[in-house]
Short mmCIF file of C-alpha atoms and ligand atoms in Angstrom, two decimals:
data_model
loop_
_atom_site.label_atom_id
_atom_site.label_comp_id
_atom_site.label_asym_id
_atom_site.label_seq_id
_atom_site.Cartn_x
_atom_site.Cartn_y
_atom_site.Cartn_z
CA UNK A 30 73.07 110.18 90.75
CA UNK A 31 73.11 109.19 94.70
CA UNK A 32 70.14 110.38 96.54
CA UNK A 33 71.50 109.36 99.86
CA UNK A 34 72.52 112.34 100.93
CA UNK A 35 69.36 113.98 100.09
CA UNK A 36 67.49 111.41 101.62
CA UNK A 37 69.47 111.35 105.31
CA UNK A 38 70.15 115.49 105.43
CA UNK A 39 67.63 115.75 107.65
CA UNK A 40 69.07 113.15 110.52
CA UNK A 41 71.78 115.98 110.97
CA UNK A 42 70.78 118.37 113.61
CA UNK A 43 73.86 120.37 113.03
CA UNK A 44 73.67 120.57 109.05
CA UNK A 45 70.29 122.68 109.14
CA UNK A 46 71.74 125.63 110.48
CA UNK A 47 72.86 129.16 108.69
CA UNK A 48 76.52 129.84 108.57
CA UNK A 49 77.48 133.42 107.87
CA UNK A 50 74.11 134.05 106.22
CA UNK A 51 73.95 130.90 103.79
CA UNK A 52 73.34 127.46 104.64
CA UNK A 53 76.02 125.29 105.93
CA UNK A 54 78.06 123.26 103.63
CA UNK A 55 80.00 120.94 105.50
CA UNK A 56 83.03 119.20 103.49
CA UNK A 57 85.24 118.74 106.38
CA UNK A 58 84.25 115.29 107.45
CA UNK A 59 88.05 113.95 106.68
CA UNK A 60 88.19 116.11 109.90
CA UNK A 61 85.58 114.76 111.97
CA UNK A 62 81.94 113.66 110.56
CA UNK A 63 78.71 115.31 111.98
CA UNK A 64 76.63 113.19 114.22
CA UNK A 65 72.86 111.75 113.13
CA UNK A 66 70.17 112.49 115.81
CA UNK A 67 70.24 108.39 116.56
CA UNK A 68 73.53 108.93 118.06
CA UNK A 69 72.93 112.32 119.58
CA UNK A 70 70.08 110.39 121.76
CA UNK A 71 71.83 107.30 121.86
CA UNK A 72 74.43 109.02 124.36
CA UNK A 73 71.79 111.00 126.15
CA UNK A 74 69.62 108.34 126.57
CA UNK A 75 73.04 106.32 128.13
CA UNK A 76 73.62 109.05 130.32
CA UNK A 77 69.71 110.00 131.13
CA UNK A 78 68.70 106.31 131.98
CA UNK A 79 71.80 103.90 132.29
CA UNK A 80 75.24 105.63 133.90
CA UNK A 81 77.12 103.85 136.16
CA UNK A 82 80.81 102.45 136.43
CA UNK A 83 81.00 99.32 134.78
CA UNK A 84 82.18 95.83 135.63
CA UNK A 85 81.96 96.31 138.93
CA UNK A 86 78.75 97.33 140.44
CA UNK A 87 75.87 94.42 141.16
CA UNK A 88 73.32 97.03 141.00
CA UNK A 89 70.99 96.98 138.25
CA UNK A 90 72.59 100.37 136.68
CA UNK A 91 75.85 98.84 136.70
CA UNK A 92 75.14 95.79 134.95
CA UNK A 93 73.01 98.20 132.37
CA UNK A 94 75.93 99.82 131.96
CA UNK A 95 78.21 96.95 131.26
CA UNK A 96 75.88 96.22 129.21
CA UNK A 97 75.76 98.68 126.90
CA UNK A 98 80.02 98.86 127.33
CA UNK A 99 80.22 95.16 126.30
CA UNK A 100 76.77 95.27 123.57
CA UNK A 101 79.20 98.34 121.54
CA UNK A 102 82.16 96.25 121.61
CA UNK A 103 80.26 93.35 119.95
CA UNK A 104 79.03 95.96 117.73
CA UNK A 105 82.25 96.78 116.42
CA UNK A 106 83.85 93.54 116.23
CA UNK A 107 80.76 92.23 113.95
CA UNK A 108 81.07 95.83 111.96
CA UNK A 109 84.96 94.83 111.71
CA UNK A 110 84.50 91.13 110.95
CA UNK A 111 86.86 90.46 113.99
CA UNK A 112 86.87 86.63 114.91
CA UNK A 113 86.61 86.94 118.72
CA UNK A 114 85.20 89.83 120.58
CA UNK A 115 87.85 90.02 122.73
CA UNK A 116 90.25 91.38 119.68
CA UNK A 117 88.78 94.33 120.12
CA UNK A 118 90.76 97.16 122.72
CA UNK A 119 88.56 100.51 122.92
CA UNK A 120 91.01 103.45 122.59
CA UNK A 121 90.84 106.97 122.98
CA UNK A 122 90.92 106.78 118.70
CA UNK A 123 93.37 106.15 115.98
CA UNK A 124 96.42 107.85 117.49
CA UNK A 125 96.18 105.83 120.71
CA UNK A 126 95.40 102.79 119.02
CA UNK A 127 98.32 102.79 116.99
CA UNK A 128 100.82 104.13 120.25
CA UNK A 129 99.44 100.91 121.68
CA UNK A 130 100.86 99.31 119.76
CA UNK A 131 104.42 101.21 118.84
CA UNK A 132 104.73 100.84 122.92
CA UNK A 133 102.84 97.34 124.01
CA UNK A 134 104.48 95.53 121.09
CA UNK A 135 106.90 96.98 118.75
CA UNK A 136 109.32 98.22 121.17
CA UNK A 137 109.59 94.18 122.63
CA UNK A 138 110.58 92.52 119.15
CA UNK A 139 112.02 95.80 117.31
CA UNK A 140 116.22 95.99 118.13
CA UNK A 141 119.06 97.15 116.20
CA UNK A 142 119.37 96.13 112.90
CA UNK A 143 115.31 95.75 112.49
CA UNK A 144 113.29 97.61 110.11
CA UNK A 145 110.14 98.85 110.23
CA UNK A 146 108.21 99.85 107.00
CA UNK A 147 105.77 102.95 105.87
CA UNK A 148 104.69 105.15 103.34
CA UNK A 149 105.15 108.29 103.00
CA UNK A 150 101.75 109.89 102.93
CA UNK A 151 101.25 108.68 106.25
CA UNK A 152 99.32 110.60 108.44
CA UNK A 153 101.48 111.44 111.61
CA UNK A 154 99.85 108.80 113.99
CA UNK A 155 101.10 106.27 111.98
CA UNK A 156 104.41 107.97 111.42
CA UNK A 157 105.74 109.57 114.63
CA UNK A 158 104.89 106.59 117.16
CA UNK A 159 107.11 104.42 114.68
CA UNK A 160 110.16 107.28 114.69
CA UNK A 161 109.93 106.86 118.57
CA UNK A 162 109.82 103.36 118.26
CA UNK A 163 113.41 103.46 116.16
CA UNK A 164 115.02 105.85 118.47
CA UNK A 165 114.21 103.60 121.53
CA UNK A 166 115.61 100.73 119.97
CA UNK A 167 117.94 101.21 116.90
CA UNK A 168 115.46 99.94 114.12
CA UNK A 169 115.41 101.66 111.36
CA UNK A 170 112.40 103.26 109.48
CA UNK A 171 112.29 102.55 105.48
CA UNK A 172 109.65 103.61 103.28
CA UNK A 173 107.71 102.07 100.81
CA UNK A 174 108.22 105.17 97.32
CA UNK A 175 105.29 106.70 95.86
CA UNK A 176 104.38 106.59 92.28
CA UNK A 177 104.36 110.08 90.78
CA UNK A 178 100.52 110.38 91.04
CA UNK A 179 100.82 109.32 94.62
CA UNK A 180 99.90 105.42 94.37
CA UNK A 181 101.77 102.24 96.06
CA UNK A 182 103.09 99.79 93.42
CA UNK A 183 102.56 96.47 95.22
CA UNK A 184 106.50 96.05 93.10
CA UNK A 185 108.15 98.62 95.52
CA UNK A 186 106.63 97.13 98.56
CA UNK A 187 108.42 93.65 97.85
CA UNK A 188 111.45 95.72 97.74
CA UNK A 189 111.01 97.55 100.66
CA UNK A 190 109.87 94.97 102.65
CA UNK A 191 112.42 92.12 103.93
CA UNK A 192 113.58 89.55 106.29
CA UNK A 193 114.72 92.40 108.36
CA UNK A 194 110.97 94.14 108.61
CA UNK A 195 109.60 93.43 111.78
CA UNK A 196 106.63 95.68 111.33
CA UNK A 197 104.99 97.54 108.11
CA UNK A 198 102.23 99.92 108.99
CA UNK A 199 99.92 101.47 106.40
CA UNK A 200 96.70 103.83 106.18
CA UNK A 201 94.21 102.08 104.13
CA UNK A 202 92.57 105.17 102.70
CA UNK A 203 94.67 108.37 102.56
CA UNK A 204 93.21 111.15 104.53
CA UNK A 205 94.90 113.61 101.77
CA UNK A 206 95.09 111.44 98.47
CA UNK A 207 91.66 109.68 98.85
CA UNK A 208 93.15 106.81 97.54
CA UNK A 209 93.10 103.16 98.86
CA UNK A 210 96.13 101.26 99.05
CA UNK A 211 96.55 97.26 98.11
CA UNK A 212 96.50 96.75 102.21
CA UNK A 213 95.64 92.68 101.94
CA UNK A 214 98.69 92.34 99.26
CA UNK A 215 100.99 94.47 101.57
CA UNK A 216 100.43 92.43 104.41
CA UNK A 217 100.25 89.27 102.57
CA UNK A 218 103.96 90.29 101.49
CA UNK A 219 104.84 91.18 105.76
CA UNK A 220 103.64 87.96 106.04
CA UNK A 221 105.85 85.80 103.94
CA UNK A 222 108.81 87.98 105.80
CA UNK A 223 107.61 87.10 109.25
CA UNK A 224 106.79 90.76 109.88
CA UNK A 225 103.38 91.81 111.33
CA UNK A 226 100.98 94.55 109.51
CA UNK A 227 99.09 97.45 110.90
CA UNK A 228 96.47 99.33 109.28
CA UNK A 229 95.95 102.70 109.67
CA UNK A 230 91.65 102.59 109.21
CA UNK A 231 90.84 106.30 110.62
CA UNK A 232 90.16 107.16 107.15
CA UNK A 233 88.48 104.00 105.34
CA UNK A 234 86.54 102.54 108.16
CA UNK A 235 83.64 105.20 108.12
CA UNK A 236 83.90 104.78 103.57
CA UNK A 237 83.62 101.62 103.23
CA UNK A 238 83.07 97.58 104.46
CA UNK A 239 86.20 96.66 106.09
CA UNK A 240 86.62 93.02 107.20
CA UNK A 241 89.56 92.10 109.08
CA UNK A 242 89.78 88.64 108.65
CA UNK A 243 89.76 88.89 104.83
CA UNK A 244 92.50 91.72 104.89
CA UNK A 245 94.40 89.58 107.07
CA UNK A 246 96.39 92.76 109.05
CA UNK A 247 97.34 91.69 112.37
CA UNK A 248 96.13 95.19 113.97
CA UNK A 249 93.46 97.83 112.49
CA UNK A 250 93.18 101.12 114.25
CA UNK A 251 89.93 103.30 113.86
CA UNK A 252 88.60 106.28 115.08
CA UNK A 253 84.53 107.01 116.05
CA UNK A 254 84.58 110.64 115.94
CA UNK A 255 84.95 110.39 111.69
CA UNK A 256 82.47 107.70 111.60
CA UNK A 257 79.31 109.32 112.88
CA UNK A 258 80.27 108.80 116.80
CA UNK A 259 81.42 110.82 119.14
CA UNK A 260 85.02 111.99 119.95
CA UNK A 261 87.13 110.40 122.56
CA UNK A 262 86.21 106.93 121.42
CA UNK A 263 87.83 104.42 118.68
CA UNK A 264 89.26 101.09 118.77
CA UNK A 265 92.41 98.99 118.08
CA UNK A 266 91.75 95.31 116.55
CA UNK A 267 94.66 92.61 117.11
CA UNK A 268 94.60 89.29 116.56
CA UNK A 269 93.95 87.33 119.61
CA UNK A 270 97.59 85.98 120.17
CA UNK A 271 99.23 88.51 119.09
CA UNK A 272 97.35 90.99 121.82
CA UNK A 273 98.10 88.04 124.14
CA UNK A 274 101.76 88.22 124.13
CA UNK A 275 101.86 92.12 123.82
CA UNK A 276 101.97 94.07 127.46
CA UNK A 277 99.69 96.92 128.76
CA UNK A 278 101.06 100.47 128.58
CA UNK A 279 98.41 101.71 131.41
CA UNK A 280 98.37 100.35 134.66
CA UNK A 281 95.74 101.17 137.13
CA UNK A 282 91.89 99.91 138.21
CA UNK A 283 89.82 97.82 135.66
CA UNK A 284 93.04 96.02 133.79
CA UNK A 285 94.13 93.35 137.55
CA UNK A 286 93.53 89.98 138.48
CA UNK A 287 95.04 90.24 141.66
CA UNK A 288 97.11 92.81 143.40
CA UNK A 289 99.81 92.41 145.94
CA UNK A 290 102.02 95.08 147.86
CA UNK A 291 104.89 94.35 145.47
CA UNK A 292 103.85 92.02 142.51
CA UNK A 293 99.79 92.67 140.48
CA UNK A 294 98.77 90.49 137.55
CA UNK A 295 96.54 91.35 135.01
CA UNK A 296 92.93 90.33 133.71
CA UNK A 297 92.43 88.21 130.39
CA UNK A 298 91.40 89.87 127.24
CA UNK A 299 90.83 92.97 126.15
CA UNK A 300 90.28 94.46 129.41
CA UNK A 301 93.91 94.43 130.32
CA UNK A 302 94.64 97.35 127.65
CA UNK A 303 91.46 99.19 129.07
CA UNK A 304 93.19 100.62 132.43
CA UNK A 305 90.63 102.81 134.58
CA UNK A 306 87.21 103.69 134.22
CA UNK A 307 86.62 103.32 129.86
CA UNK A 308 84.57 105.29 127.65
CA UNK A 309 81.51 104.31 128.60
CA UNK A 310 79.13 106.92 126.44
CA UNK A 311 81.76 107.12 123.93
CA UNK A 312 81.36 103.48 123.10
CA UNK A 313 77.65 103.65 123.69
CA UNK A 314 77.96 106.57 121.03
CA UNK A 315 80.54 104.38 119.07
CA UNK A 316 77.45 101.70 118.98
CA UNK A 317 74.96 103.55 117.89
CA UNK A 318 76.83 105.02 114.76
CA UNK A 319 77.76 101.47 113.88
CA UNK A 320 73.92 100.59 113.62
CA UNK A 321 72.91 103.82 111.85
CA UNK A 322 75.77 102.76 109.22
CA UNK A 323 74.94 99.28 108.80
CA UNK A 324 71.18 100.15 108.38
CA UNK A 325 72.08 102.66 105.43
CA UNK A 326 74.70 100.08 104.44
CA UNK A 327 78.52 100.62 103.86
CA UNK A 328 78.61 99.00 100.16
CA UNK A 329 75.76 102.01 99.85
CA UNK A 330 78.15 104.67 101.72
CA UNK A 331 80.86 103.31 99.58
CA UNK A 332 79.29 104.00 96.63
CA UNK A 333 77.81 107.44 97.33
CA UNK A 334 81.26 108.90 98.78
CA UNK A 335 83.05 107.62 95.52
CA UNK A 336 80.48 108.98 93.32
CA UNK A 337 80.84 112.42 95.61
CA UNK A 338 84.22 112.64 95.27
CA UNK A 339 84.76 111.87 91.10
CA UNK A 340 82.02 114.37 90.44
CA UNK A 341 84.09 116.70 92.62
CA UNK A 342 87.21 115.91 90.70
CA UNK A 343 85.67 116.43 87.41
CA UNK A 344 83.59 119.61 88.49
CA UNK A 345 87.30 121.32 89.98
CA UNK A 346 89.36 119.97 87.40
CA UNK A 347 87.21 122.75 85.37
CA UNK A 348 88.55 125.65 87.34
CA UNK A 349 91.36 127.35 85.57
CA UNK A 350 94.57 127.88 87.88
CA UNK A 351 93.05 124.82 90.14
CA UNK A 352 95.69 122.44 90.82
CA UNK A 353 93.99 118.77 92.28
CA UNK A 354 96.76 116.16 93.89
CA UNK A 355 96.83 112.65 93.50
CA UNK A 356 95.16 110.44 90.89
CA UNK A 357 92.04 110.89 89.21
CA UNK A 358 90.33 107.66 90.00
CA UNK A 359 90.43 104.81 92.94
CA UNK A 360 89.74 108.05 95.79
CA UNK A 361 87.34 107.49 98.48
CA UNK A 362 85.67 110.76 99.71
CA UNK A 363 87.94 113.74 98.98
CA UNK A 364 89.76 116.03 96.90
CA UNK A 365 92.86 118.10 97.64
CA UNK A 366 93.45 121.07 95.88
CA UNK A 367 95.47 124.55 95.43
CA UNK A 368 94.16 127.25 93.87
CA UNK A 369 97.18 129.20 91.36
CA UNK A 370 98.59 132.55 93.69
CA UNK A 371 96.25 131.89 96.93
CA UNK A 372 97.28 130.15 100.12
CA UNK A 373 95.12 127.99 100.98
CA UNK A 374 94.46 129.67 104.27
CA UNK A 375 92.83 132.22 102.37
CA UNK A 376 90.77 129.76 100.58
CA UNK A 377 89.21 128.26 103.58
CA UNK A 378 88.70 132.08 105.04
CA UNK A 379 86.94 133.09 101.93
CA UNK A 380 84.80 130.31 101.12
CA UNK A 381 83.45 130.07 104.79
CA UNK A 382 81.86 133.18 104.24
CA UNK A 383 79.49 131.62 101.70
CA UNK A 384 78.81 129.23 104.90
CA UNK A 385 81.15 126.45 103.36
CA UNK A 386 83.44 124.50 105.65
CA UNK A 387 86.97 123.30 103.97
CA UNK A 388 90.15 121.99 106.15
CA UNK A 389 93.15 123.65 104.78
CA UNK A 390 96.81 123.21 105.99
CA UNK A 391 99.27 119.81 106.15
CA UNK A 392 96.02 117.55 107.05
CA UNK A 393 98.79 116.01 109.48
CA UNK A 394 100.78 115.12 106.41
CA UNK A 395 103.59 116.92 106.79
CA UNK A 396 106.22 114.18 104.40
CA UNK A 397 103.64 114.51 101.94
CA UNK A 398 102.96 117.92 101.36
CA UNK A 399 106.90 118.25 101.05
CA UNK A 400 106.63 115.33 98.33
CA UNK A 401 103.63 117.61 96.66
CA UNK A 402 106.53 120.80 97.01
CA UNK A 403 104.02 122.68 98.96
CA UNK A 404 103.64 123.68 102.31
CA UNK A 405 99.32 122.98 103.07
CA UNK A 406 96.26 122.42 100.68
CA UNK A 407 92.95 122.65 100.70
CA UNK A 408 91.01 119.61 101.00
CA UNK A 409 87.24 119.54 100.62
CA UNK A 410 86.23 115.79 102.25
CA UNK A 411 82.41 114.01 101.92
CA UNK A 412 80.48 111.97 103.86
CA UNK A 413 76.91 110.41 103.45
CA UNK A 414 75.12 113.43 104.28
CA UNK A 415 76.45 115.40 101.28
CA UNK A 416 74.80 116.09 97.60
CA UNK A 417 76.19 117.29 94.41
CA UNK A 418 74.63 120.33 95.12
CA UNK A 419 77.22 120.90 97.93
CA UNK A 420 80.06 120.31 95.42
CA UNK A 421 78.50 122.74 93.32
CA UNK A 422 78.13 125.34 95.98
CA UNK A 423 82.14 124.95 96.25
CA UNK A 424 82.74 124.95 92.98
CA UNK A 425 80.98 128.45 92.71
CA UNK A 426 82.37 129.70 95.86
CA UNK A 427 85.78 128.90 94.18
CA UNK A 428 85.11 130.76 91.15
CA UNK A 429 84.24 133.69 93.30
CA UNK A 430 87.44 133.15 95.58
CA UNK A 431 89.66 133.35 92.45
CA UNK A 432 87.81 136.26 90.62
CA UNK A 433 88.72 137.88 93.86
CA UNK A 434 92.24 137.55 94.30
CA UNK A 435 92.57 138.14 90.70
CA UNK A 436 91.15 141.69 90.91
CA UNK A 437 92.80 142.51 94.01
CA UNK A 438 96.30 140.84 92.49
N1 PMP B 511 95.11 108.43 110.42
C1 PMP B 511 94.38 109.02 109.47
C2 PMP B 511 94.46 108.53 108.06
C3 PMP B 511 93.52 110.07 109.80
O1 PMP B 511 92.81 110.67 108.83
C4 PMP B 511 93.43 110.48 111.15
C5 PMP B 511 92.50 111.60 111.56
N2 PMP B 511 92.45 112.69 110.72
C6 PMP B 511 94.22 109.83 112.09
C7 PMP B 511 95.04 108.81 111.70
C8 PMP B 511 94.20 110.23 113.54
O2 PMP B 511 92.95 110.01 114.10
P1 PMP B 511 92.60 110.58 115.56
O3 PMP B 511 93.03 112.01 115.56
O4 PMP B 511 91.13 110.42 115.65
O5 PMP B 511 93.35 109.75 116.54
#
């Protein structure tokens, strides 16, 4: 059994609190995580001791700040594997990571007659800024099927994928499934088709080591807020030429050289995708989760989430009239569910009156709950600060939820 989350409980300020009367249970992190008191202070600290623009100033707090800016971007690419620091673009998260790149680069190579390939449990920030994408230039979107327990065969992405594929972008963990899909094979395969491959990492990048050099993707998109760090802050990885060649989509302060009346060039790397004043305290915040992970150790995280998540599986595939989606092994982190006769609205009202916290609806899936034949699920999601002891406080609070409905139905 993984102690870790018995062991690091107490670095959550938020977890030790009551929540209707009962302790707080918190299996939402597929959501957003909960953030350690390292980070809390980190940010404080930043803001107590450091603030200033950055880049800019010549005054001690300025270069303090830049500083700390430039130390958290280092901090990532090392956490990311990324060859040169300047591969790394801070973004707002995920969603803007990957809408850099449907507008800085896909919209300049994709025409008519191009394809771009998905899946379709996509999450809809790597789904919508693609559809836009193929309206503004006449590509069209294909997907990659789904096995019936919700897996990629590596077979059907050779099919999908062809000369005509200009771009295939994939999540690496599904934020619904749990599972993790053959990424490094998929893009090996956009490879041999001169196509380039984005990774959707919002939900694998706070689960598990990720190393972009090995995967080979040409962009990775991650978000803080689900990683320990603060919202507002997350990064896009590209590899260096490709991120050379591809064109801002903000103009303003921060990303010139040299600006003229009529005519303005831009600065090198990455700072001409980082228009106006950045995230400062979100990537100092961004920083300091990176250390608190890499101290614990993501093979360790890794582990513990897994084992979270197949105890979980086994404990709710007890409950009679539960109904658990996707397949039984390979899932990082989560389990989504229905419970026979209950929306899963009611669920999530019911059970967070024993102070446990669920997400229930489409999880932004809206392709694949269709696929599923439903219209939302609940989804109970783990993180390192979780114990089998929360699991079993769900299970129970399940139990209750159906005796419930069953007396009243
Ligand atoms: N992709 C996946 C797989 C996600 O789980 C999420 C967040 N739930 C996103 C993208 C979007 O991330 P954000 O809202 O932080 O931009």
């Amino acid at each position: 059994m993984s102690s870790l989350g018995a062991e690091i409980r107490d670095q959550f300020p938020i977890l030790q609190q009551e929540v209707n009367g009962h302790p707080l249970v918190y299996l939402d992190s597929g959501a957003s995580s909960q953030k350690p008191r390292s980070v809390i202070e980190a940010i404080k600290h930043y803001y107590e001791w450091d603030h200033s623009n950055v880049h800019r100033g010549v005054h001690t707090l300025g270069s303090r700040a830049t500083d700390a800016y430039e130390g958290a971007r280092d901090k990532v690419a090392a956490f990311l594997n990324a060859r040169h620091r300047e591969e790394i673009v801070f973004t707002r998260g995920t969603t803007t990571a990957i809408n850099l790149v449907a507008s800085g680069y896909a919209r300049s190579v994709c025409g008519e007659g191009d394809e771009i390939v998905l899946t379709p449990m996509e999450h809809h920030s790597n789904l919508i800024p693609w559809q836009q994408v193929a309206k503004a230039t006449g590509a069209t979107l294909k997907y990659i099927p789904l096995q019936p327990n919700g897996t990629i065969d590596l077979a059907d992405a050779e099919k999908t994928i062809t000369d005509k594929t200009k771009i295939v972008a994939v999540m690496y963990v599904s934020n619904v499934l749990g599972v993790t899909n053959p990424v490094k094979d998929i893009a090996a395969i956009a490879h041999r088709h001169g196509a380039v491959m984005l990774v959707d990492g919002a939900q694998s990048t706070p689960h598990m080591k990720v190393d972009v050099q090995q995967l080979d993707c040409d962009f990775y998109a991650f978000s803080g807020h689900k990683m320990c760090g603060p919202t507002g802050i997350g990064a896009l990885y590209g590899k260096k030429e490709l991120l050379e060649n591809m064109e801002p989509i903000e103009f303003g302060g921060e990303m010139i050289d040299r600006v003229d009346l009529y005519e303005s060039t831009f600065k090198e790397l990455p700072y001409k995708f980082e228009g106006g004043t950045p995230i400062i305290a979100g990537a100092v915040g961004l920083g300091a989760a990176i250390d608190f992970l890499t101290d614990i150790g993501m093979d360790r995280i890794h582990e513990h989430d897994t084992h979270l998540a197949k105890y979980a599986y086994e404990r709710l595939s007890q409950i009679h009239g539960l109904t658990l989606y996707g397949p039984r092994d390979n899932r990082t982190g989560l389990v989504t569910f229905n419970l026979k006769d209950v929306h899963a609205h009611d669920v999530a009202t019911v059970i967070d009156q024993e102070g446990i916290a669920i997400r229930a609806g489409h999880h932004c899936c809206q392709p694949l709950m269709r696929w599923f034949n439903v219209n939302a699920t609940a989804r109970a999601s783990f993180y390192l600060y979780n114990t089998e002891d929360d699991i079993d406080r769900l299970v129970e609070a399940l139990k209750h939820t159906e005796d419930f409905f069953n007396s009243i139905g």
